[in-house]
């Protein structure tokens, strides 16, 4: 067996990113834009992205902080509410402002209070999306107090996804940041209309890492880390080489003071090391042969977008992750701060 110490690959895209607005945006955009060519920008900002004008302003805010605007393309995502304006959505899609819609079940995560309270309320929107081929990105958790937080994803598949799929068989659906065996099995038995993203933190860790040996706020995100058997199911998904799994980091920065608090916010800021984490997992599973497809080919194929033209080089080189990143008068703590990573992108 040859041990790879560097490899060239097509530049990857990140299909799930939170940039926020204002100070945090100015601080974090560069960590994504220097590695990835495109990113799906999550719309759960305040106010949520529900109009073309709002999306255009948000895109401009992002591009203004990217040094060379030609090298990074933020792709905007429309936030679905109970009162979604379908004409606005279709107009924005046809104008290449919106590339997908996001379904946040109401109160399922950060800034999801404008989300959908009952999926039936947007069936007419989903029907239009199915017609035009607009992808539906799903935060797949059924967030009810009566459902245990560790079961919310599996319940979503059972109670929402199965009937939704029956009703809209050709709607393009991406189950985002899947965390369970149930989701992996669901995607594997689905057809070309269903895909999923997997985060690096759900691949590398399980709930023991977050909760045993001290509670770790920087491991806390939604969907929450699950049992080891679910982490192994996600890893298994990669070993199948199925082209309906692809990269989406769910990088989600918050101020240190909002994370290290008696009521800490969910979200993991992994952008600085996400690609390295993925490479570590693929290497450990001895499936580096599928790495480029997962990072750079499967997403564009599913979304019908061109494959990136540039390449990057990953090298095996030990590096220490920053302890913290200054953000005006506050700090953002990167995931695995102070720890070592094994892989780096050449030139970064
Ligand atoms: O942990 C999370 N944080 N999960 C989400 O779905 C949203 C994200 C955020 O916006 O902070
Ligand atoms: Zn997210």
Short mmCIF file of C-alpha atoms and ligand atoms in Angstrom, two decimals:
data_model
loop_
_atom_site.label_atom_id
_atom_site.label_comp_id
_atom_site.label_asym_id
_atom_site.label_seq_id
_atom_site.Cartn_x
_atom_site.Cartn_y
_atom_site.Cartn_z
CA UNK A 1 0.00 0.00 0.00
CA UNK A 2 1.34 3.44 -0.86
CA UNK A 3 0.86 6.11 1.76
CA UNK A 4 -0.20 9.35 0.16
CA UNK A 5 1.43 12.49 1.47
CA UNK A 6 -0.14 14.90 -0.98
CA UNK A 7 -2.74 14.89 -3.68
CA UNK A 8 -4.21 17.17 -6.25
CA UNK A 9 -7.97 17.43 -6.49
CA UNK A 10 -10.66 19.48 -8.19
CA UNK A 11 -11.47 22.49 -6.02
CA UNK A 12 -14.33 21.54 -3.68
CA UNK A 13 -17.61 23.33 -2.88
CA UNK A 14 -19.26 23.64 0.50
CA UNK A 15 -22.97 22.94 0.18
CA UNK A 16 -23.90 24.19 3.65
CA UNK A 17 -22.43 27.32 5.23
CA UNK A 18 -23.56 29.92 7.80
CA UNK A 19 -21.88 33.28 7.29
CA UNK A 20 -24.15 35.47 9.50
CA UNK A 21 -24.02 39.21 8.78
CA UNK A 22 -21.93 42.18 9.90
CA UNK A 23 -18.95 41.57 12.15
CA UNK A 24 -19.05 37.78 12.16
CA UNK A 25 -19.47 37.66 8.38
CA UNK A 26 -16.47 39.94 7.88
CA UNK A 27 -14.39 37.68 10.11
CA UNK A 28 -15.36 34.26 8.79
CA UNK A 29 -16.09 34.45 5.03
CA UNK A 30 -12.41 34.22 4.13
CA UNK A 31 -11.99 30.81 5.86
CA UNK A 32 -14.49 29.34 3.40
CA UNK A 33 -13.66 31.41 0.31
CA UNK A 34 -9.96 30.60 0.33
CA UNK A 35 -10.62 26.87 0.01
CA UNK A 36 -14.02 26.35 -1.59
CA UNK A 37 -15.14 27.74 -4.95
CA UNK A 38 -18.88 27.85 -4.23
CA UNK A 39 -21.03 27.65 -1.13
CA UNK A 40 -24.71 27.36 -0.40
CA UNK A 41 -25.32 30.21 2.02
CA UNK A 42 -27.87 29.36 4.68
CA UNK A 43 -30.71 31.89 4.93
CA UNK A 44 -31.34 31.76 8.71
CA UNK A 45 -30.16 35.31 9.30
CA UNK A 46 -32.31 38.10 10.68
CA UNK A 47 -34.48 38.93 8.80
CA UNK A 48 -34.54 35.57 7.01
CA UNK A 49 -33.84 35.53 3.28
CA UNK A 50 -37.30 35.49 1.71
CA UNK A 51 -36.99 38.08 -1.07
CA UNK A 52 -34.75 38.65 -4.06
CA UNK A 53 -33.75 42.08 -2.78
CA UNK A 54 -32.71 40.73 0.58
CA UNK A 55 -30.73 37.90 -1.07
CA UNK A 56 -28.96 40.31 -3.42
CA UNK A 57 -27.94 42.55 -0.51
CA UNK A 58 -26.70 39.57 1.44
CA UNK A 59 -24.71 38.26 -1.53
CA UNK A 60 -23.16 41.70 -2.00
CA UNK A 61 -22.20 41.84 1.66
CA UNK A 62 -20.37 38.53 1.25
CA UNK A 63 -18.66 39.46 -2.02
CA UNK A 64 -17.50 42.75 -0.56
CA UNK A 65 -15.28 40.90 1.88
CA UNK A 66 -13.89 38.39 -0.62
CA UNK A 67 -10.63 39.78 -1.91
CA UNK A 68 -10.81 38.41 -5.44
CA UNK A 69 -14.49 38.26 -6.27
CA UNK A 70 -13.95 35.97 -9.24
CA UNK A 71 -12.70 33.17 -7.06
CA UNK A 72 -15.65 32.54 -4.80
CA UNK A 73 -19.33 32.24 -5.62
CA UNK A 74 -21.91 32.42 -2.84
CA UNK A 75 -25.11 30.69 -3.94
CA UNK A 76 -28.14 32.05 -2.14
CA UNK A 77 -30.84 29.91 -0.55
CA UNK A 78 -34.47 30.92 -0.03
CA UNK A 79 -35.98 30.52 3.48
CA UNK A 80 -39.40 28.83 3.39
CA UNK A 81 -42.09 30.13 5.72
CA UNK A 82 -45.79 29.36 6.12
CA UNK A 83 -46.43 32.41 3.91
CA UNK A 84 -43.84 31.85 1.21
CA UNK A 85 -44.28 34.09 -1.80
CA UNK A 86 -44.06 31.53 -4.62
CA UNK A 87 -43.79 34.15 -7.36
CA UNK A 88 -40.82 35.75 -5.61
CA UNK A 89 -39.14 32.37 -5.28
CA UNK A 90 -39.62 31.40 -8.92
CA UNK A 91 -38.59 34.87 -10.10
CA UNK A 92 -35.39 34.64 -7.99
CA UNK A 93 -34.67 31.11 -9.20
CA UNK A 94 -35.04 32.10 -12.84
CA UNK A 95 -32.79 35.13 -12.26
CA UNK A 96 -30.09 32.85 -10.78
CA UNK A 97 -30.34 34.52 -7.39
CA UNK A 98 -31.75 31.48 -5.59
CA UNK A 99 -30.33 28.01 -6.16
CA UNK A 100 -32.38 26.12 -3.59
CA UNK A 101 -34.93 26.50 -0.77
CA UNK A 102 -34.43 25.66 2.85
CA UNK A 103 -37.01 23.99 5.03
CA UNK A 104 -36.56 24.72 8.72
CA UNK A 105 -39.31 23.07 10.72
CA UNK A 106 -40.40 25.82 13.11
CA UNK A 107 -38.20 26.19 16.22
CA UNK A 108 -35.93 23.33 15.16
CA UNK A 109 -32.70 25.34 15.36
CA UNK A 110 -31.10 28.81 15.43
CA UNK A 111 -33.33 31.50 13.84
CA UNK A 112 -35.95 29.00 12.75
CA UNK A 113 -38.85 30.79 14.41
CA UNK A 114 -40.08 31.91 10.97
CA UNK A 115 -39.87 28.31 9.75
CA UNK A 116 -42.67 26.07 8.59
CA UNK A 117 -45.22 25.14 11.27
CA UNK A 118 -46.95 22.42 9.25
CA UNK A 119 -45.52 20.92 6.07
CA UNK A 120 -49.00 20.85 4.50
CA UNK A 121 -48.98 24.64 4.52
CA UNK A 122 -46.25 24.65 1.87
CA UNK A 123 -47.41 21.71 -0.27
CA UNK A 124 -48.39 24.16 -3.03
CA UNK A 125 -44.83 25.61 -2.91
CA UNK A 126 -43.25 22.17 -3.06
CA UNK A 127 -45.37 21.33 -6.06
CA UNK A 128 -44.00 24.38 -7.91
CA UNK A 129 -40.46 23.48 -6.84
CA UNK A 130 -40.91 19.95 -8.14
CA UNK A 131 -42.12 21.37 -11.46
CA UNK A 132 -39.13 23.72 -11.88
CA UNK A 133 -36.55 21.34 -10.38
CA UNK A 134 -35.72 23.67 -7.47
CA UNK A 135 -33.87 21.66 -4.80
CA UNK A 136 -35.34 21.45 -1.30
CA UNK A 137 -32.71 21.48 1.45
CA UNK A 138 -34.06 20.06 4.68
CA UNK A 139 -33.13 20.52 8.31
CA UNK A 140 -34.62 17.13 9.10
CA UNK A 141 -35.60 17.27 12.75
CA UNK A 142 -39.07 17.15 14.20
CA UNK A 143 -38.65 19.62 17.01
CA UNK A 144 -41.43 18.93 19.47
CA UNK A 145 -41.00 18.89 23.21
CA UNK A 146 -42.53 15.43 23.37
CA UNK A 147 -39.78 14.02 21.11
CA UNK A 148 -36.43 13.28 22.67
CA UNK A 149 -33.70 15.44 21.13
CA UNK A 150 -31.74 12.34 20.08
CA UNK A 151 -34.77 10.94 18.19
CA UNK A 152 -35.83 14.06 16.30
CA UNK A 153 -34.12 13.17 13.04
CA UNK A 154 -35.44 9.60 12.90
CA UNK A 155 -38.96 10.89 13.69
CA UNK A 156 -38.66 13.44 10.89
CA UNK A 157 -37.94 10.69 8.37
CA UNK A 158 -40.92 8.67 9.58
CA UNK A 159 -43.50 11.39 10.06
CA UNK A 160 -42.58 14.01 7.45
CA UNK A 161 -40.18 12.65 4.84
CA UNK A 162 -42.05 9.49 3.90
CA UNK A 163 -45.41 11.20 3.18
CA UNK A 164 -43.67 14.15 1.52
CA UNK A 165 -41.80 11.84 -0.82
CA UNK A 166 -44.99 9.93 -1.71
CA UNK A 167 -46.69 13.15 -2.66
CA UNK A 168 -43.75 14.69 -4.57
CA UNK A 169 -41.81 11.78 -6.09
CA UNK A 170 -39.65 13.96 -8.34
CA UNK A 171 -38.87 16.79 -5.93
CA UNK A 172 -35.09 17.12 -5.51
CA UNK A 173 -34.43 16.74 -1.79
CA UNK A 174 -31.21 17.05 0.18
CA UNK A 175 -31.32 15.84 3.76
CA UNK A 176 -28.74 18.12 5.25
CA UNK A 177 -26.18 17.24 7.90
CA UNK A 178 -27.54 13.73 8.47
CA UNK A 179 -26.57 12.17 11.77
CA UNK A 180 -28.31 8.81 12.04
CA UNK A 181 -28.33 5.25 10.74
CA UNK A 182 -31.99 5.77 9.81
CA UNK A 183 -31.10 8.66 7.49
CA UNK A 184 -28.21 6.79 5.88
CA UNK A 185 -30.48 3.82 5.19
CA UNK A 186 -33.20 6.10 3.87
CA UNK A 187 -30.85 7.81 1.40
CA UNK A 188 -29.30 4.53 0.26
CA UNK A 189 -32.68 3.05 -0.57
CA UNK A 190 -33.84 6.23 -2.34
CA UNK A 191 -33.41 7.14 -5.99
CA UNK A 192 -31.69 9.98 -7.84
CA UNK A 193 -34.01 12.60 -6.34
CA UNK A 194 -32.69 12.21 -2.77
CA UNK A 195 -29.23 13.10 -1.51
CA UNK A 196 -27.59 14.06 1.79
CA UNK A 197 -24.74 16.13 3.11
CA UNK A 198 -22.57 14.91 5.99
CA UNK A 199 -20.55 17.22 8.25
CA UNK A 200 -16.97 16.52 9.30
CA UNK A 201 -17.87 16.73 12.99
CA UNK A 202 -20.61 14.09 12.76
CA UNK A 203 -18.13 11.82 10.94
CA UNK A 204 -15.35 12.26 13.50
CA UNK A 205 -17.25 12.39 16.76
CA UNK A 206 -20.17 11.02 18.75
CA UNK A 207 -22.02 12.22 21.84
CA UNK A 208 -19.46 10.75 24.21
CA UNK A 209 -16.92 13.24 22.92
CA UNK A 210 -19.30 16.06 23.81
CA UNK A 211 -20.62 14.84 27.13
CA UNK A 212 -18.19 12.52 28.87
CA UNK A 213 -15.11 13.94 30.52
CA UNK A 214 -16.63 17.45 30.85
CA UNK A 215 -19.33 19.13 28.79
CA UNK A 216 -17.92 20.71 25.62
CA UNK A 217 -19.92 23.63 24.25
CA UNK A 218 -17.91 23.77 21.04
CA UNK A 219 -19.13 20.24 20.18
CA UNK A 220 -22.75 21.34 20.56
CA UNK A 221 -24.74 21.77 17.34
CA UNK A 222 -28.06 20.81 15.80
CA UNK A 223 -28.64 18.05 14.93
CA UNK A 224 -26.86 17.00 18.09
CA UNK A 225 -24.05 14.42 18.01
CA UNK A 226 -25.52 10.92 18.35
CA UNK A 227 -24.40 7.50 19.58
CA UNK A 228 -21.29 5.84 18.19
CA UNK A 229 -23.34 3.40 16.10
CA UNK A 230 -24.77 6.38 14.19
CA UNK A 231 -21.34 7.89 13.67
CA UNK A 232 -20.28 4.52 12.23
CA UNK A 233 -23.32 4.48 9.95
CA UNK A 234 -22.26 7.86 8.52
CA UNK A 235 -18.77 6.50 7.92
CA UNK A 236 -20.31 3.43 6.29
CA UNK A 237 -22.22 5.74 3.93
CA UNK A 238 -18.91 7.07 2.64
CA UNK A 239 -17.50 3.59 2.08
CA UNK A 240 -20.37 2.74 -0.29
CA UNK A 241 -19.08 5.38 -2.72
CA UNK A 242 -22.73 6.36 -3.33
CA UNK A 243 -22.72 9.60 -5.33
CA UNK A 244 -25.70 11.01 -3.43
CA UNK A 245 -23.61 11.83 -0.37
CA UNK A 246 -21.57 15.01 -0.48
CA UNK A 247 -19.74 17.69 1.46
CA UNK A 248 -21.59 20.27 3.57
CA UNK A 249 -19.66 21.49 6.58
CA UNK A 250 -22.51 23.30 8.39
CA UNK A 251 -19.87 25.70 9.66
CA UNK A 252 -21.82 27.88 12.10
CA UNK A 253 -19.85 30.55 13.96
CA UNK A 254 -21.03 32.19 17.17
CA UNK A 255 -19.25 34.54 19.54
CA UNK A 256 -17.34 32.75 22.29
CA UNK A 257 -19.59 34.42 24.86
CA UNK A 258 -22.68 32.93 23.20
CA UNK A 259 -21.18 29.43 23.14
CA UNK A 260 -19.55 29.32 26.58
CA UNK A 261 -22.66 30.31 28.46
CA UNK A 262 -25.27 28.81 30.79
CA UNK A 263 -27.55 28.67 27.73
CA UNK A 264 -25.04 28.17 24.93
CA UNK A 265 -25.94 28.42 21.26
CA UNK A 266 -25.79 25.45 18.89
CA UNK A 267 -23.27 25.64 16.08
CA UNK A 268 -19.72 24.53 15.30
CA UNK A 269 -17.27 26.81 13.53
CA UNK A 270 -15.31 24.27 11.54
CA UNK A 271 -14.50 26.23 8.34
CA UNK A 272 -10.73 26.55 9.02
CA UNK A 273 -10.22 22.78 9.30
CA UNK A 274 -13.23 21.14 7.67
CA UNK A 275 -11.41 19.82 4.60
CA UNK A 276 -8.61 18.49 6.76
CA UNK A 277 -11.13 16.71 8.99
CA UNK A 278 -12.81 15.08 6.00
CA UNK A 279 -9.44 13.96 4.62
CA UNK A 280 -8.56 12.46 8.00
CA UNK A 281 -11.77 10.42 8.01
CA UNK A 282 -11.41 9.19 4.42
CA UNK A 283 -7.79 8.26 5.07
CA UNK A 284 -8.67 6.37 8.24
CA UNK A 285 -11.39 4.45 6.42
CA UNK A 286 -8.92 3.76 3.62
CA UNK A 287 -11.25 5.23 1.03
CA UNK A 288 -9.29 8.24 -0.24
CA UNK A 289 -10.31 7.03 -3.72
CA UNK A 290 -13.81 8.46 -3.04
CA UNK A 291 -12.60 11.73 -1.49
CA UNK A 292 -12.60 13.93 -4.59
CA UNK A 293 -16.04 12.76 -5.67
CA UNK A 294 -17.49 13.49 -2.22
CA UNK A 295 -15.90 16.96 -2.07
CA UNK A 296 -16.00 18.15 -5.66
CA UNK A 297 -18.14 15.99 -7.99
CA UNK A 298 -21.24 14.57 -6.29
CA UNK A 299 -22.69 17.94 -5.26
CA UNK A 300 -22.46 19.59 -8.72
CA UNK A 301 -23.86 16.42 -10.27
CA UNK A 302 -26.90 16.45 -8.01
CA UNK A 303 -27.48 20.21 -8.39
CA UNK A 304 -26.82 20.19 -12.14
CA UNK A 305 -24.02 22.71 -11.82
CA UNK A 306 -20.65 22.68 -13.63
CA UNK A 307 -17.65 20.97 -12.09
CA UNK A 308 -15.03 23.46 -10.90
CA UNK A 309 -12.10 24.05 -13.24
CA UNK A 310 -9.34 24.78 -10.72
CA UNK A 311 -7.45 22.30 -8.59
CA UNK A 312 -6.11 22.44 -5.06
CA UNK A 313 -3.36 20.38 -3.46
CA UNK A 314 -3.80 18.78 -0.08
CA UNK A 315 -0.62 17.97 1.77
CA UNK A 316 -0.01 15.86 4.83
CA UNK A 317 1.54 18.24 7.30
CA UNK A 318 0.85 18.62 10.98
CA UNK A 319 -0.49 22.03 11.96
CA UNK A 320 -1.92 23.50 15.14
CA UNK A 321 -5.40 24.98 15.01
CA UNK A 322 -5.75 28.58 16.25
CA UNK A 323 -6.83 28.97 19.88
CA UNK A 324 -9.24 31.72 18.92
CA UNK A 325 -10.02 34.22 16.19
CA UNK A 326 -10.52 37.91 17.02
CA UNK A 327 -13.87 39.30 16.00
CA UNK A 328 -13.94 42.99 16.87
CA UNK A 329 -14.43 43.06 20.67
CA UNK A 330 -15.25 39.39 20.89
CA UNK A 331 -13.71 36.08 19.87
CA UNK A 332 -14.78 33.08 17.83
CA UNK A 333 -13.40 29.73 18.90
CA UNK A 334 -12.68 27.42 15.98
CA UNK A 335 -13.58 23.77 16.30
CA UNK A 336 -10.78 21.71 17.89
CA UNK A 337 -8.94 24.90 18.92
CA UNK A 338 -5.34 24.24 19.94
CA UNK A 339 -5.41 20.66 18.62
CA UNK A 340 -3.35 19.31 15.74
CA UNK A 341 -4.61 18.65 12.22
CA UNK A 342 -2.96 16.33 9.75
CA UNK A 343 -3.83 17.76 6.34
CA UNK A 344 -3.51 21.28 4.93
CA UNK A 345 -4.33 22.96 1.65
CA UNK A 346 -1.12 24.03 -0.08
CA UNK A 347 -0.78 27.80 -0.07
CA UNK A 348 -2.98 28.36 2.98
O1 LIG B 1 -26.03 23.93 15.25
C1 LIG B 1 -26.59 24.57 14.37
N1 LIG B 1 -26.33 25.87 14.21
N2 LIG B 1 -27.49 23.96 13.60
C2 LIG B 1 -28.28 24.67 12.73
O2 LIG B 1 -29.11 24.07 12.09
C3 LIG B 1 -28.14 26.12 12.62
C4 LIG B 1 -26.80 26.55 13.05
C5 LIG B 1 -26.69 28.04 13.27
O3 LIG B 1 -27.25 28.81 12.48
O4 LIG B 1 -26.00 28.41 14.22
ZN1 LIG B 2 -26.75 24.65 9.23
#
